[in-house]
mmCIF file of C-alpha atoms in Angstrom:
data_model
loop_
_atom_site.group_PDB
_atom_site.id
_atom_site.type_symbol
_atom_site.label_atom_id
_atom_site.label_comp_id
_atom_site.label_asym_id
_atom_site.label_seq_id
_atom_site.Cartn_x
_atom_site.Cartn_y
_atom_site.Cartn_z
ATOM 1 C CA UNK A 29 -96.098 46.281 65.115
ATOM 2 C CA UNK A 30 -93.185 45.692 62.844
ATOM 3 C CA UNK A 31 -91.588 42.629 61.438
ATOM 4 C CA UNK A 32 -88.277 42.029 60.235
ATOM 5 C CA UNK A 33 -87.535 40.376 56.973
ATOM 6 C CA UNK A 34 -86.735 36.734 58.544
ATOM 7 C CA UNK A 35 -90.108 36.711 59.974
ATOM 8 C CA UNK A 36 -92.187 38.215 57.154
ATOM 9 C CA UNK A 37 -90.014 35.357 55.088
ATOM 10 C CA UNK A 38 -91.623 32.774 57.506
ATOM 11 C CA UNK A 39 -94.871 34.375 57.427
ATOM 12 C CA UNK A 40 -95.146 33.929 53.700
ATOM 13 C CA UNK A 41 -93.786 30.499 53.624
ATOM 14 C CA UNK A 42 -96.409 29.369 56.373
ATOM 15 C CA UNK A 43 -99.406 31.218 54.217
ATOM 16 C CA UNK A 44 -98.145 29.294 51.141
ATOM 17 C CA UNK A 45 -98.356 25.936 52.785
ATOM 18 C CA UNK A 46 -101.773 26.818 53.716
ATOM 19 C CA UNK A 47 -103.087 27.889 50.865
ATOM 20 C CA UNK A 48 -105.560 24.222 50.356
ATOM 21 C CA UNK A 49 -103.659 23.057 46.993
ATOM 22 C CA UNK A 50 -102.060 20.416 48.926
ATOM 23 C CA UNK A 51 -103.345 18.541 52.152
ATOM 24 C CA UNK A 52 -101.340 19.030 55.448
ATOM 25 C CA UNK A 53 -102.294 15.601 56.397
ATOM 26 C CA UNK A 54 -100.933 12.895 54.222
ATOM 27 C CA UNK A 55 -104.030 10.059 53.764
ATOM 28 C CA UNK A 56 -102.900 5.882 53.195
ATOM 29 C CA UNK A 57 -103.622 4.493 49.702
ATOM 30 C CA UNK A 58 -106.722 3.329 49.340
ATOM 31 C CA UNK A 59 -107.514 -0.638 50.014
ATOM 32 C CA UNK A 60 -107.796 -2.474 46.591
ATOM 33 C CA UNK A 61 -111.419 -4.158 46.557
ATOM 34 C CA UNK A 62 -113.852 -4.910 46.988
ATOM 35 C CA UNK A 63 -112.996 -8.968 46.745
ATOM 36 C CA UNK A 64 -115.393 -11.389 45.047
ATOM 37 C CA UNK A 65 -116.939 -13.811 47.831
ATOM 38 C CA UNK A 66 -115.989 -17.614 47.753
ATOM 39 C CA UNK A 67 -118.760 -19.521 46.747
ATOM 40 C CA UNK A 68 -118.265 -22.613 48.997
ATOM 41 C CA UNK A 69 -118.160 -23.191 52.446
ATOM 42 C CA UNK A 70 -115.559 -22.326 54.753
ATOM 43 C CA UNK A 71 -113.696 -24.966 57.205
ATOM 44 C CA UNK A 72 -113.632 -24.203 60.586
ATOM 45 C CA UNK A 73 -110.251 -23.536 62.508
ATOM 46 C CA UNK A 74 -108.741 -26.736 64.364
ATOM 47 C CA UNK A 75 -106.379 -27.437 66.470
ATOM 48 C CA UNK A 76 -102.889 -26.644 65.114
ATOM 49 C CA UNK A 77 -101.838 -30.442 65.936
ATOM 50 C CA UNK A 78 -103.031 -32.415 62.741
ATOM 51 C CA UNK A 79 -101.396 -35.901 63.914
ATOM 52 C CA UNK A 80 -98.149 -36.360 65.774
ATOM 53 C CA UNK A 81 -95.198 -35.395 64.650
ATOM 54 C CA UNK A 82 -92.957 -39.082 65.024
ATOM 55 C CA UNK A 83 -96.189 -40.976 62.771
ATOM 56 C CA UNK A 84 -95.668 -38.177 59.989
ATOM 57 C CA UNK A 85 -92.046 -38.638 59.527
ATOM 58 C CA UNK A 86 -92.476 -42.072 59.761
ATOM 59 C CA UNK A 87 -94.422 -41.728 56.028
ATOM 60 C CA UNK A 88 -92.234 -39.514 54.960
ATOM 61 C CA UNK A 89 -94.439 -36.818 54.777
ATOM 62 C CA UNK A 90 -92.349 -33.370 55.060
ATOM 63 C CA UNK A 91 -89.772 -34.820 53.103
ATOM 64 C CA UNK A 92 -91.418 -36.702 50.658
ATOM 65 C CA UNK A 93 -93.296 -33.003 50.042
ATOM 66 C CA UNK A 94 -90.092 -30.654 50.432
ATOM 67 C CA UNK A 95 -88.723 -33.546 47.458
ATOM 68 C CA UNK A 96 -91.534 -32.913 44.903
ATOM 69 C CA UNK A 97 -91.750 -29.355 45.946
ATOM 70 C CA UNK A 98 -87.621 -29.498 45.112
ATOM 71 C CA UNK A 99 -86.921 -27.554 47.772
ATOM 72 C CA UNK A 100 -83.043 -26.718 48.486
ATOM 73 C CA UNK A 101 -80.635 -25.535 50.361
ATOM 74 C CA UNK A 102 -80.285 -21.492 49.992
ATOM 75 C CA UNK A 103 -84.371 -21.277 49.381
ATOM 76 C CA UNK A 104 -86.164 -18.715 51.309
ATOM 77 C CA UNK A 105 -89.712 -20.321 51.951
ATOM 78 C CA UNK A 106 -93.088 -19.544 53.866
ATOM 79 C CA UNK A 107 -94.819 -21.616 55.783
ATOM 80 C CA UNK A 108 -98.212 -20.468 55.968
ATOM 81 C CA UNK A 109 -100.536 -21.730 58.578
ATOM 82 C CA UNK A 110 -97.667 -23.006 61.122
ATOM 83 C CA UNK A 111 -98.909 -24.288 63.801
ATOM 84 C CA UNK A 112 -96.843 -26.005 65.880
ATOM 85 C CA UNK A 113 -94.206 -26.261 63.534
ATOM 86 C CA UNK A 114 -93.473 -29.819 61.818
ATOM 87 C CA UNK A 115 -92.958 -28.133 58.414
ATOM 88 C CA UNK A 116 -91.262 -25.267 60.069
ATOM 89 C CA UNK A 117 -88.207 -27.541 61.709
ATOM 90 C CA UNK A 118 -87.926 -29.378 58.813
ATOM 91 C CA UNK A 119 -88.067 -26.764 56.158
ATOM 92 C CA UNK A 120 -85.200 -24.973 58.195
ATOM 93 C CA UNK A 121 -82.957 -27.918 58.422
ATOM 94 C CA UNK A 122 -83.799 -28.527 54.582
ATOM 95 C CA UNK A 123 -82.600 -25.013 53.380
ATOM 96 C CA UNK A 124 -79.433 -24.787 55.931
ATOM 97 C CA UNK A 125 -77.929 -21.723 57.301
ATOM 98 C CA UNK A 126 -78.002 -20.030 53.729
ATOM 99 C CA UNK A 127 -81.368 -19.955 53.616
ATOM 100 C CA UNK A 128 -84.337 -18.522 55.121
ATOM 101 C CA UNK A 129 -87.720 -19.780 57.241
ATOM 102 C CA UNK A 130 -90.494 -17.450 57.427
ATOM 103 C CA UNK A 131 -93.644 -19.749 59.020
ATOM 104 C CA UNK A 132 -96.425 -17.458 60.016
ATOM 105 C CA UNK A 133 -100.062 -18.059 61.737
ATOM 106 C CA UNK A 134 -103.318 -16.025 62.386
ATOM 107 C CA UNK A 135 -103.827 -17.218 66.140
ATOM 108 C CA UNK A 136 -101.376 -15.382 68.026
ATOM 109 C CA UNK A 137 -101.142 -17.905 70.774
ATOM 110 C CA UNK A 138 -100.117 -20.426 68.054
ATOM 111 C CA UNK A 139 -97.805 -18.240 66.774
ATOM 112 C CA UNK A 140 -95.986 -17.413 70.519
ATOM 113 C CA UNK A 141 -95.690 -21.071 71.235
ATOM 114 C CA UNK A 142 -93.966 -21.321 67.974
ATOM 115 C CA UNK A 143 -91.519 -19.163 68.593
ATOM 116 C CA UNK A 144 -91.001 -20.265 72.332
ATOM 117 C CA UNK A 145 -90.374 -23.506 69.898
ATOM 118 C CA UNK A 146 -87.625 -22.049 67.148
ATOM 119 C CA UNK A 147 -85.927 -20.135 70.050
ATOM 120 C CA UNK A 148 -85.584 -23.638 71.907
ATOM 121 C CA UNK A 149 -83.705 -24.996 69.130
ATOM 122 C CA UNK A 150 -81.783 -22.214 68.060
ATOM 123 C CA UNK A 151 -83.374 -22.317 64.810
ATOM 124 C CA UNK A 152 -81.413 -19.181 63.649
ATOM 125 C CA UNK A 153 -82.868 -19.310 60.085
ATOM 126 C CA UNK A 154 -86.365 -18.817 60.849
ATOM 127 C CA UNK A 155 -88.450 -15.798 61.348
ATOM 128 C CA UNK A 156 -92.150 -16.638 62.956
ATOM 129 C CA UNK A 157 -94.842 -13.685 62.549
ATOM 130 C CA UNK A 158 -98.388 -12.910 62.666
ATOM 131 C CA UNK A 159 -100.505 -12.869 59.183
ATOM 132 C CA UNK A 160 -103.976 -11.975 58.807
ATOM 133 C CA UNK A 161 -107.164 -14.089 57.671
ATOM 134 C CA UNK A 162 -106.980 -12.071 54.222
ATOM 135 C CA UNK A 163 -103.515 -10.943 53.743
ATOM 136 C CA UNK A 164 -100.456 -13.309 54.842
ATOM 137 C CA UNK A 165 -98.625 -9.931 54.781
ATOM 138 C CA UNK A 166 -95.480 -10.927 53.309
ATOM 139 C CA UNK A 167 -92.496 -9.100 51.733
ATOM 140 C CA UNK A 168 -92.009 -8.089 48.310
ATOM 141 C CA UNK A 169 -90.017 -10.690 45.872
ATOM 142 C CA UNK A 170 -89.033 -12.782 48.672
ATOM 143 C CA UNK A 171 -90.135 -16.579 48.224
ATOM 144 C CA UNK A 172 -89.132 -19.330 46.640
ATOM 145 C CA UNK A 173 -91.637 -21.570 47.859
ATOM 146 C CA UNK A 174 -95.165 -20.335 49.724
ATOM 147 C CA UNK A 175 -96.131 -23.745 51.531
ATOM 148 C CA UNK A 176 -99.891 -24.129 52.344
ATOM 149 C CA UNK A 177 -100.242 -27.607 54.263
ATOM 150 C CA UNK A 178 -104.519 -28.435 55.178
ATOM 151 C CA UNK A 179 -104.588 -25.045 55.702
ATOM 152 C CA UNK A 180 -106.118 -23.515 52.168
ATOM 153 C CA UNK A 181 -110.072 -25.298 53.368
ATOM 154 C CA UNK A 182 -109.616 -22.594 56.521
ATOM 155 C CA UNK A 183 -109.152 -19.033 53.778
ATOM 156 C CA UNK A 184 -112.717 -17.439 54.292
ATOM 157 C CA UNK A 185 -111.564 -14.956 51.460
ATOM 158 C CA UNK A 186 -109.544 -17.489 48.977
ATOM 159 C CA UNK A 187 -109.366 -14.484 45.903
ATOM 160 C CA UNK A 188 -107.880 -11.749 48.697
ATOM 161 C CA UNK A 189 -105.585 -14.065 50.188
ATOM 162 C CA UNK A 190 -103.892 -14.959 47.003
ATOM 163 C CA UNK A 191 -103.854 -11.596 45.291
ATOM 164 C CA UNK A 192 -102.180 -10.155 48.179
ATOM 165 C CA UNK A 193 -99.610 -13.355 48.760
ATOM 166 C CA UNK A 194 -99.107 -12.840 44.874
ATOM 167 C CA UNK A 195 -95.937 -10.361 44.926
ATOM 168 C CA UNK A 196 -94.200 -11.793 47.525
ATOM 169 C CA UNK A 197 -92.753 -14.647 44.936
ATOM 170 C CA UNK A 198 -89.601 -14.483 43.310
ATOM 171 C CA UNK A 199 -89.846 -14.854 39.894
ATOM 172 C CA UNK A 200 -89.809 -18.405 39.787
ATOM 173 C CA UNK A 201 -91.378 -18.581 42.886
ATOM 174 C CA UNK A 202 -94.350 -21.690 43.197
ATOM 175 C CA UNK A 203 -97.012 -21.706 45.608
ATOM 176 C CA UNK A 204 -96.970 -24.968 46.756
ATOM 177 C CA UNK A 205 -100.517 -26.697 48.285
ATOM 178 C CA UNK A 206 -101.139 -29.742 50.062
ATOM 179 C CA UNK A 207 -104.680 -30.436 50.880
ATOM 180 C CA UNK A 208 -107.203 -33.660 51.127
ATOM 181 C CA UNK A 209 -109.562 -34.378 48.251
ATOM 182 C CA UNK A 210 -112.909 -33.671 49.832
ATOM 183 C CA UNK A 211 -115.535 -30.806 50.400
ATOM 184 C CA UNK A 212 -114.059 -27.709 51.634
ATOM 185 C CA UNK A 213 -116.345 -28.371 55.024
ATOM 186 C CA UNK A 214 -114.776 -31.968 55.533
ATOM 187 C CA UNK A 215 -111.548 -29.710 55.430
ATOM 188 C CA UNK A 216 -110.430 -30.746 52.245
ATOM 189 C CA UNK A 217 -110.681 -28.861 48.738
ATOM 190 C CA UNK A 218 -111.543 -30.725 45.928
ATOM 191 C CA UNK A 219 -108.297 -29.900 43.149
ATOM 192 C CA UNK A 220 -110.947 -28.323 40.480
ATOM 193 C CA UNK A 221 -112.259 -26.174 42.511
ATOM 194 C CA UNK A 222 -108.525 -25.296 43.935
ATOM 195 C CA UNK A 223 -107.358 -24.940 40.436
ATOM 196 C CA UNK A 224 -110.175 -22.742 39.495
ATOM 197 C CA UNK A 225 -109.749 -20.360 42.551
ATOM 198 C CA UNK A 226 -106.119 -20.020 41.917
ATOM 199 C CA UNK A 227 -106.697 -19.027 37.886
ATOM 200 C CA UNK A 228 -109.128 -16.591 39.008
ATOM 201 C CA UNK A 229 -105.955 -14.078 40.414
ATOM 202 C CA UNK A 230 -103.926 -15.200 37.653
ATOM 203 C CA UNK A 231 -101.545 -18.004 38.643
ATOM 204 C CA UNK A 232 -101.123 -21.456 36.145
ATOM 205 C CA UNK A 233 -100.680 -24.501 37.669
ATOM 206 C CA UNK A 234 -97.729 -26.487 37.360
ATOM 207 C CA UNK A 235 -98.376 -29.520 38.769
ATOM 208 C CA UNK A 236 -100.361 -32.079 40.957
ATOM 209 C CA UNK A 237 -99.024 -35.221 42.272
ATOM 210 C CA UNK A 238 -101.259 -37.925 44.830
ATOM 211 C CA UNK A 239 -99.711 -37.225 48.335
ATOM 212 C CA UNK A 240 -101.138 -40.246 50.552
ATOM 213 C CA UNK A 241 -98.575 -39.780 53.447
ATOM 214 C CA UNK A 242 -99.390 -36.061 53.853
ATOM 215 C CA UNK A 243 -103.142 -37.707 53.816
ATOM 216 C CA UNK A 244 -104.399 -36.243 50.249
ATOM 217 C CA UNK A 245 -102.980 -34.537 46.668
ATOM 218 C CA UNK A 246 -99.946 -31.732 46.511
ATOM 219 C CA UNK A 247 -100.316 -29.385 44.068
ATOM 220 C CA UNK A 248 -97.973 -26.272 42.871
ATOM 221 C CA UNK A 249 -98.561 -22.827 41.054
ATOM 222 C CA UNK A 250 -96.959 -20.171 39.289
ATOM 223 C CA UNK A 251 -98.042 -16.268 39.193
ATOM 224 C CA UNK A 252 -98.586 -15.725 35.805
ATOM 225 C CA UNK A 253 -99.033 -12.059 33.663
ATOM 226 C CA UNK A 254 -99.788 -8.944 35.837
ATOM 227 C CA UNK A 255 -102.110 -9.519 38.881
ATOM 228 C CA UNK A 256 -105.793 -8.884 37.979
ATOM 229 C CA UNK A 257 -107.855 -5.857 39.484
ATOM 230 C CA UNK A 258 -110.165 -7.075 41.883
ATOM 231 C CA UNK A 259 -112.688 -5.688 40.253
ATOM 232 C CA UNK A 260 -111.668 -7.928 37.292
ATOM 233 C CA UNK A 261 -111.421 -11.273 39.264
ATOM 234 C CA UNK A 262 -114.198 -14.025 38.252
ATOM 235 C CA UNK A 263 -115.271 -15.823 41.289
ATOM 236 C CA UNK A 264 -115.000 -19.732 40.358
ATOM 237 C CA UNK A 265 -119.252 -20.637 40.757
ATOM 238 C CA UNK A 266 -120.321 -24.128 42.109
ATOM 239 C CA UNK A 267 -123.204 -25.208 39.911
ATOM 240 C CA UNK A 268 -125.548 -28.655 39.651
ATOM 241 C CA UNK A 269 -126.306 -29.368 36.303
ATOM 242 C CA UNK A 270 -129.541 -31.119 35.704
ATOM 243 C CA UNK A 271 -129.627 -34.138 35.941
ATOM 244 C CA UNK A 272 -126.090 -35.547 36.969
ATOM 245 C CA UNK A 273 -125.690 -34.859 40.675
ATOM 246 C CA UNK A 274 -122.026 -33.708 39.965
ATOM 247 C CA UNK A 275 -120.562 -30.028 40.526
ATOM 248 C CA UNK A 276 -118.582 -28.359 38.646
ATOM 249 C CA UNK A 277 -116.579 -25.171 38.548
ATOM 250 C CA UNK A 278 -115.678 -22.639 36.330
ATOM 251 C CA UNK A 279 -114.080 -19.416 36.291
#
């Protein structure tokens, strides 16, 4: 059997691809972890309708937060935790046709009647999309403002969530968190403990401001310095010191 000098050609580049230096099967990157655990409890999943919409706006609430959070026209902003929408509307009509929506939820039924929702108003400015418990899966340099309304209580892994959600800011990009000032299991989180959790992966906070018509505190934060390993991330530990009955946190 004879071979001409195309096929031999082939034969030899074949051998040389085989030849175990390099894998024929390209493998993902490794996941980064593993994650420290939260030590507090974790709030249990409601129902996406906190109050109706008509008694929030009569406090003010989206746009007394959307004021202090200084959002403007041209902003691209997340809304994490969507539900049914009443930041999502009113972020959209906040940052006009220039700008950008992106309001994202972990229940996909939530997320499908938001949509039906944006579609039925023509809101052409907003994207809706599925995130994950852990990782709100969001682009790259995008953001300038993540909103987090009563949602943050409901993170089961606080220190993943915001190491991933970490490059997805622009540059000046805030995190911005509205929340009640209770135990994380009255779905609340106390603004230490908040604070503490967010310094753990290496954001500063900015600032913190009472919030009574969005029922609690608002609070905003900056990435800060290059995003810790996980490895490297200090969970924030809830301790009683003997005797005062008080907790406190610390990184």
């Amino acid at each position: 059997m004879t071979m001409g000098g195309t096929g031999l050609a082939m034969l030899l580049l074949l051998a040389a691809g085989c030849d175990g230096s390099k894998p024929l099967i390209k493998r993902e990157a490794e996941k980064p972890g593993p994650f420290p655990a939260a030590d507090r409890p974790v709030a249990t999943i409601v129902s996406a309708r906190w109050s109706n919409e008509e008694a929030r706006d009569r406090l003010r609430e989206a746009a007394q937060v959307m004021d202090k959070a200084e959002i403007r026209r041209g902003m691209t902003v997340a809304d994490i935790g969507a539900g049914e929408g009443y930041y999502t509307i009113r972020l959209a009509a906040r940052v006009g046709e220039d700008g950008r929506v992106l309001a994202e939820d972990i229940v996909a039924a939530t997320r499908d009647q938001l949509a039906e929702r944006v579609s039925r108003e023509r809101l052409d400015n907003v994207s809706v999309r599925l995130g994950e418990a852990a990782d709100p899966k969001l682009p790259d340099a995008s953001f300038d403002r993540v909103l987090m309304v009563h949602m943050y209580h409901e993170i089961a892994q606080p220190y993943e969530f915001l190491w991933r959600l970490r490059p997805s800011l622009k540059p000046n990009g805030l995190v911005v968190v509205v929340d009640a000032n209770r135990p994380t299991q009255a779905h609340g989180t106390p603004p230490p403990l908040l604070a503490c959790e967010f310094a753990a992966v290496g954001y500063v906070q900015v600032s913190q401001v009472p919030m009574r018509s969005a029922g609690g505190y608002m609070a905003t934060f900056r990435a800060e310095g290059p995003r810790p390993e996980p490895a490297a991330i200090k969970p924030c530990r809830l301790q009683s010191p003997a005797p005062a009955p008080a907790r406190t946190m610390h990184p």
